[in-house]
């Protein structure tokens, strides 16, 4: 029998243990598959978050890969899993008394109350489901499923959830805001002080409440960076839309236009200044990559400039060069390329 594979911890694991990587493979027909899986899990992440009773399905080799980050008593996991079934909560003695939020990016998760009470909740790609995990649940994960899973203390969240569940689309404004915050948190977590971790935990729970109640108080200063990041992501998706405006972004994020302007002002760049900068970067990038096929006027029209002369003026103001000359510098590597997201 091929032995289970237990790779060493990832080199980017945090020295204080806040972030770790679990990567375990088990032969599909191994009679002791769960024991092999549990042993690999315990060796790599310990017993802080125990593995649920489960078994691989489908007959092929099973692999699970989890990036596990602890934010005080909250946990954020990025998970890749092959098909598996198991149980959690209640008599399964796994994550009892926690609220668990699954955001599914590919594949499926499904949950059924153990004992057949109630229907099955299915979360395919593009959906999320949040559950109170004390009643026992049986779960299934589809092949090649990718998801983010938040394991959260229940005291502050259960009043918004009861013993049931909440589910919805991943493009819901409150969830988009939560995901933007998770991106930010991931980039700074390992460098936070203990006080910073506590503050991050508080913000995480407040945003999770927003998902459960379909609303977030955008006036809270601690959400400002996450709001800016989420608004920028939305704007980047719609740069070619001539109707892109602060009111459109604010409506998508379920906040007021005033709040949107205020959080951008705190970041040093107005909403429309960001939009103009990103449109200019996209237009110049297109000119650099298609010098013989795209005119300045065509690039201007593509990225919602009024006409070619507006694009020329914008480029001269930003870089001191007309678009064709700046595009040439981009091609020769003598000018910095436009970024594809937040400013440095």
Coordinates of C-alpha atoms in Angstrom, one line a residue:
X1 CA 0.0 0.0 0.0
X2 CA 1.3 3.4 -0.9
X3 CA 2.0 5.4 2.3
X4 CA 0.1 8.6 3.0
X5 CA 2.1 11.8 2.1
X6 CA 2.7 14.3 4.8
X7 CA 4.7 17.2 3.4
X8 CA 6.7 19.4 5.8
X9 CA 5.2 22.7 6.9
X10 CA 5.3 25.4 4.2
X11 CA 8.2 27.7 4.4
X12 CA 5.9 30.7 4.7
X13 CA 4.3 29.4 7.9
X14 CA 4.3 32.0 10.6
X15 CA 6.8 31.5 13.4
X16 CA 4.2 32.2 16.0
X17 CA 1.9 29.6 14.5
X18 CA -0.8 31.9 13.3
X19 CA -0.6 30.6 9.8
X20 CA 0.1 27.0 8.8
X21 CA -0.3 24.7 5.8
X22 CA -1.9 21.2 5.9
X23 CA -1.4 19.1 2.8
X24 CA -2.3 15.4 3.1
X25 CA -2.8 12.7 0.5
X26 CA -4.3 9.3 1.2
X27 CA -4.6 6.3 -1.1
X28 CA -8.2 6.0 -2.2
X29 CA -8.7 2.3 -1.3
X30 CA -6.7 2.3 1.9
X31 CA -8.8 0.5 4.6
X32 CA -7.6 2.9 7.3
X33 CA -8.0 6.0 5.1
X34 CA -9.4 8.1 7.9
X35 CA -6.7 7.1 10.4
X36 CA -4.1 8.1 7.8
X37 CA -5.9 11.4 7.2
X38 CA -6.2 12.2 10.9
X39 CA -2.5 11.4 11.5
X40 CA -1.3 13.6 8.8
X41 CA -3.7 16.4 10.0
X42 CA -2.5 16.1 13.6
X43 CA 1.1 16.1 12.6
X44 CA 0.8 19.3 10.7
X45 CA -1.8 21.5 12.4
X46 CA -2.2 19.8 15.8
X47 CA -5.5 19.4 17.7
X48 CA -6.5 23.1 17.9
X49 CA -9.0 22.4 15.1
X50 CA -9.6 18.7 15.0
X51 CA -10.4 16.9 11.7
X52 CA -14.1 15.8 11.6
X53 CA -15.0 12.1 11.3
X54 CA -14.9 11.6 7.5
X55 CA -14.1 9.2 4.7
X56 CA -13.0 9.8 1.1
X57 CA -15.4 8.7 -1.6
X58 CA -15.1 7.9 -5.3
X59 CA -12.3 5.3 -5.1
X60 CA -9.4 7.5 -6.3
X61 CA -6.6 9.0 -4.2
X62 CA -7.8 11.7 -1.8
X63 CA -6.1 15.0 -1.1
X64 CA -6.9 17.9 1.1
X65 CA -4.9 21.1 1.2
X66 CA -5.7 23.8 3.8
X67 CA -4.1 27.1 4.5
X68 CA -5.0 27.6 8.1
X69 CA -4.8 31.1 9.8
X70 CA -5.7 31.9 13.4
X71 CA -7.0 35.3 14.4
X72 CA -7.3 35.0 18.1
X73 CA -10.2 32.5 18.6
X74 CA -11.3 32.8 15.0
X75 CA -9.9 30.7 12.2
X76 CA -9.8 31.4 8.4
X77 CA -9.1 28.5 6.1
X78 CA -8.5 28.3 2.4
X79 CA -9.4 24.7 1.4
X80 CA -8.9 22.4 -1.6
X81 CA -10.5 19.0 -1.2
X82 CA -11.3 16.0 -3.2
X83 CA -14.7 14.3 -2.6
X84 CA -15.3 13.4 1.0
X85 CA -18.2 12.8 3.4
X86 CA -18.4 13.2 7.1
X87 CA -20.0 14.7 10.2
X88 CA -19.6 17.9 12.3
X89 CA -21.0 19.4 15.4
X90 CA -23.1 17.6 18.1
X91 CA -22.3 13.9 18.6
X92 CA -19.5 14.2 16.0
X93 CA -17.7 16.3 18.6
X94 CA -16.2 18.6 16.0
X95 CA -16.3 22.4 16.2
X96 CA -19.2 22.3 18.6
X97 CA -20.5 25.8 19.6
X98 CA -19.0 27.5 16.6
X99 CA -20.5 29.4 13.7
X100 CA -19.0 28.2 10.4
X101 CA -19.2 30.1 7.2
X102 CA -18.3 28.4 3.9
X103 CA -17.7 30.5 0.8
X104 CA -17.5 28.1 -2.2
X105 CA -15.4 29.1 -5.2
X106 CA -15.4 25.8 -7.1
X107 CA -17.1 22.4 -6.5
X108 CA -19.8 22.0 -3.8
X109 CA -20.4 21.7 -0.1
X110 CA -23.7 20.2 1.1
X111 CA -25.1 19.9 4.7
X112 CA -27.9 17.8 6.1
X113 CA -29.1 17.7 9.7
X114 CA -28.0 14.4 11.1
X115 CA -30.9 12.1 11.6
X116 CA -32.7 13.4 8.5
X117 CA -34.3 16.4 10.3
X118 CA -34.7 19.2 7.8
X119 CA -33.6 19.3 4.2
X120 CA -30.2 19.5 2.6
X121 CA -28.5 22.8 2.1
X122 CA -26.3 22.8 -1.0
X123 CA -23.7 25.4 -1.6
X124 CA -22.3 25.2 -5.2
X125 CA -19.7 27.5 -6.6
X126 CA -20.7 31.1 -6.2
X127 CA -22.7 30.6 -3.0
X128 CA -22.0 30.8 0.7
X129 CA -23.7 29.1 3.7
X130 CA -23.3 30.0 7.4
X131 CA -24.4 27.5 10.1
X132 CA -24.5 27.2 13.8
X133 CA -22.5 24.0 14.3
X134 CA -23.8 22.7 17.6
X135 CA -26.6 20.5 16.2
X136 CA -25.0 17.6 14.4
X137 CA -24.6 18.0 10.6
X138 CA -23.6 15.5 8.0
X139 CA -21.6 17.1 5.1
X140 CA -20.3 16.2 1.7
X141 CA -17.6 17.9 -0.4
X142 CA -17.6 17.4 -4.1
X143 CA -14.5 16.6 -6.2
X144 CA -11.9 19.4 -6.6
X145 CA -13.8 21.8 -4.3
X146 CA -12.1 25.1 -3.4
X147 CA -13.5 27.3 -0.7
X148 CA -12.9 29.7 2.2
X149 CA -14.1 28.5 5.6
X150 CA -14.4 30.8 8.6
X151 CA -14.7 29.2 12.0
X152 CA -16.0 31.8 14.4
X153 CA -17.0 32.0 18.1
X154 CA -20.7 31.8 18.3
X155 CA -21.6 34.2 21.2
X156 CA -21.7 37.3 19.1
X157 CA -23.1 35.7 15.9
X158 CA -25.7 33.1 17.0
X159 CA -28.4 35.7 17.8
X160 CA -28.4 36.5 14.0
X161 CA -28.5 32.8 13.1
X162 CA -30.3 30.7 15.7
X163 CA -29.8 27.0 15.2
X164 CA -30.3 27.1 11.4
X165 CA -28.4 28.5 8.5
X166 CA -28.1 31.5 6.2
X167 CA -27.1 31.2 2.6
X168 CA -26.7 33.4 -0.4
X169 CA -24.6 34.4 -3.4
X170 CA -21.0 35.3 -3.1
X171 CA -21.5 38.6 -4.9
X172 CA -23.8 39.9 -2.1
X173 CA -22.4 43.3 -1.0
X174 CA -21.7 42.3 2.6
X175 CA -19.9 39.1 1.6
X176 CA -17.8 41.0 -1.0
X177 CA -16.8 43.3 1.7
X178 CA -15.8 40.4 4.0
X179 CA -13.8 38.8 1.3
X180 CA -11.9 42.0 0.6
X181 CA -11.1 42.3 4.3
X182 CA -9.8 38.7 4.3
X183 CA -7.5 39.6 1.4
X184 CA -6.1 42.5 3.4
X185 CA -5.9 40.5 6.6
X186 CA -4.0 37.7 4.9
X187 CA -1.3 40.1 3.8
X188 CA -0.6 41.5 7.3
X189 CA -1.7 38.9 9.8
X190 CA 1.7 37.4 10.6
X191 CA 3.1 40.9 11.4
X192 CA 0.4 42.0 13.7
X193 CA 1.0 42.7 17.4
X194 CA -1.3 40.9 19.9
X195 CA -3.4 44.1 20.1
X196 CA -3.6 44.2 16.3
X197 CA -4.7 40.6 16.2
X198 CA -7.5 41.4 18.7
X199 CA -8.6 44.3 16.6
X200 CA -8.5 42.2 13.4
X201 CA -10.7 39.6 15.2
X202 CA -13.2 42.2 16.1
X203 CA -13.4 43.6 12.6
X204 CA -13.8 40.0 11.2
X205 CA -16.7 39.3 13.5
X206 CA -18.4 42.6 12.7
X207 CA -18.2 41.9 9.0
X208 CA -19.5 38.3 9.5
X209 CA -22.5 39.9 11.3
X210 CA -23.0 42.0 8.3
X211 CA -23.2 38.9 6.1
X212 CA -25.7 37.3 8.4
X213 CA -27.9 40.4 8.6
X214 CA -27.3 41.6 5.0
X215 CA -25.9 44.9 6.1
X216 CA -22.7 46.6 7.3
X217 CA -22.3 49.9 9.0
X218 CA -20.0 51.6 6.5
X219 CA -19.4 54.5 8.8
X220 CA -17.2 52.3 11.1
X221 CA -13.6 53.6 10.7
X222 CA -12.1 50.1 11.1
X223 CA -13.9 49.0 7.9
X224 CA -12.4 51.9 5.8
X225 CA -9.6 50.0 4.1
X226 CA -11.8 47.0 3.3
X227 CA -14.4 49.3 1.8
X228 CA -11.8 51.0 -0.4
X229 CA -10.5 47.7 -1.5
X230 CA -13.9 46.3 -2.3
X231 CA -14.9 49.5 -4.2
X232 CA -11.7 49.4 -6.2
X233 CA -12.3 45.8 -7.2
X234 CA -15.8 46.7 -8.3
X235 CA -14.5 49.7 -10.2
X236 CA -11.9 47.7 -12.0
X237 CA -14.6 45.3 -13.2
X238 CA -16.5 48.2 -14.8
X239 CA -13.9 50.6 -16.1
X240 CA -15.2 50.3 -19.6
X241 CA -18.7 51.3 -18.5
X242 CA -19.2 55.1 -19.2
X243 CA -21.9 55.1 -16.4
X244 CA -19.4 54.1 -13.7
X245 CA -19.9 56.6 -10.9
X246 CA -19.6 56.8 -7.1
X247 CA -23.4 56.3 -6.7
X248 CA -23.1 53.0 -8.6
X249 CA -20.3 51.7 -6.4
X250 CA -22.0 52.8 -3.2
X251 CA -25.2 51.1 -4.2
X252 CA -23.3 47.8 -4.9
X253 CA -21.6 48.0 -1.5
X254 CA -24.8 48.9 0.3
X255 CA -23.3 52.1 1.7
X256 CA -24.0 55.8 1.2
X257 CA -22.2 57.9 -1.4
X258 CA -21.0 60.1 1.4
X259 CA -19.4 57.2 3.2
X260 CA -17.7 56.0 0.0
X261 CA -16.2 59.5 -0.6
X262 CA -15.0 59.7 3.1
X263 CA -13.2 56.3 3.1
X264 CA -11.5 57.2 -0.2
X265 CA -10.5 60.6 1.1
X266 CA -8.8 58.8 4.0
X267 CA -6.8 56.8 1.6
X268 CA -5.5 59.8 -0.3
X269 CA -7.3 59.4 -3.7
X270 CA -10.9 60.3 -4.6
X271 CA -13.2 57.7 -6.2
X272 CA -13.1 59.2 -9.6
X273 CA -9.4 60.0 -9.5
X274 CA -8.9 56.2 -9.0
X275 CA -11.2 55.5 -11.9
X276 CA -9.5 57.9 -14.2
X277 CA -6.0 56.6 -13.2
X278 CA -7.1 53.0 -13.9
X279 CA -8.7 53.9 -17.2
X280 CA -5.5 55.6 -18.3
X281 CA -3.4 52.6 -17.3
X282 CA -5.7 50.3 -19.2
X283 CA -5.7 52.5 -22.3
X284 CA -1.9 52.9 -22.3
X285 CA -1.5 49.2 -21.7
X286 CA -3.6 48.4 -24.7
X287 CA -1.7 50.8 -26.9
X288 CA 1.6 49.3 -25.8
X289 CA 0.4 45.7 -26.6
X290 CA -1.3 46.6 -29.9
X291 CA 0.7 49.5 -31.4
X292 CA -0.3 48.6 -35.0
X293 CA -3.9 47.6 -34.4
X294 CA -5.2 50.2 -32.0
X295 CA -5.4 54.0 -32.4
X296 CA -5.5 56.5 -29.6
X297 CA -9.1 57.3 -30.4
X298 CA -10.0 53.6 -30.3
X299 CA -8.3 53.2 -26.9
X300 CA -10.0 56.3 -25.6
X301 CA -13.4 54.9 -26.7
X302 CA -12.7 51.5 -25.2
X303 CA -11.9 52.9 -21.8
X304 CA -14.6 55.6 -21.6
X305 CA -12.6 58.7 -22.4
X306 CA -14.7 61.4 -24.1
X307 CA -12.4 61.3 -27.1
X308 CA -8.8 60.9 -28.1
X309 CA -7.9 64.4 -27.1
X310 CA -9.0 63.7 -23.5
X311 CA -6.8 60.6 -23.4
X312 CA -3.8 62.6 -24.7
X313 CA -4.3 65.3 -22.1
X314 CA -4.6 62.8 -19.3
X315 CA -1.4 61.1 -20.4
X316 CA 0.5 64.3 -20.6
X317 CA -0.7 65.3 -17.1
X318 CA 0.3 62.0 -15.6
X319 CA 3.5 61.2 -17.4
X320 CA 4.6 64.3 -19.4
X321 CA 4.3 62.4 -22.7
X322 CA 1.6 61.8 -25.3
X323 CA 0.1 58.3 -25.3
X324 CA 2.1 56.9 -28.3
X325 CA 5.4 57.9 -26.8
X326 CA 4.5 56.6 -23.3
X327 CA 3.3 53.3 -24.9
X328 CA 6.6 53.0 -26.6
X329 CA 8.4 53.4 -23.3
X330 CA 6.2 50.7 -21.8
X331 CA 7.2 48.3 -24.7
X332 CA 10.9 49.0 -24.2
X333 CA 10.7 48.7 -20.4
X334 CA 11.7 52.2 -19.8
X335 CA 8.5 53.2 -18.1
X336 CA 6.7 51.6 -15.2
X337 CA 3.9 49.4 -16.2
X338 CA 0.4 50.3 -15.0
X339 CA -0.6 48.3 -11.9
X340 CA -3.5 45.9 -11.9
X341 CA -5.0 46.9 -8.6
X342 CA -4.3 49.0 -5.5
X343 CA -1.6 51.6 -5.6
X344 CA 1.6 50.7 -3.7

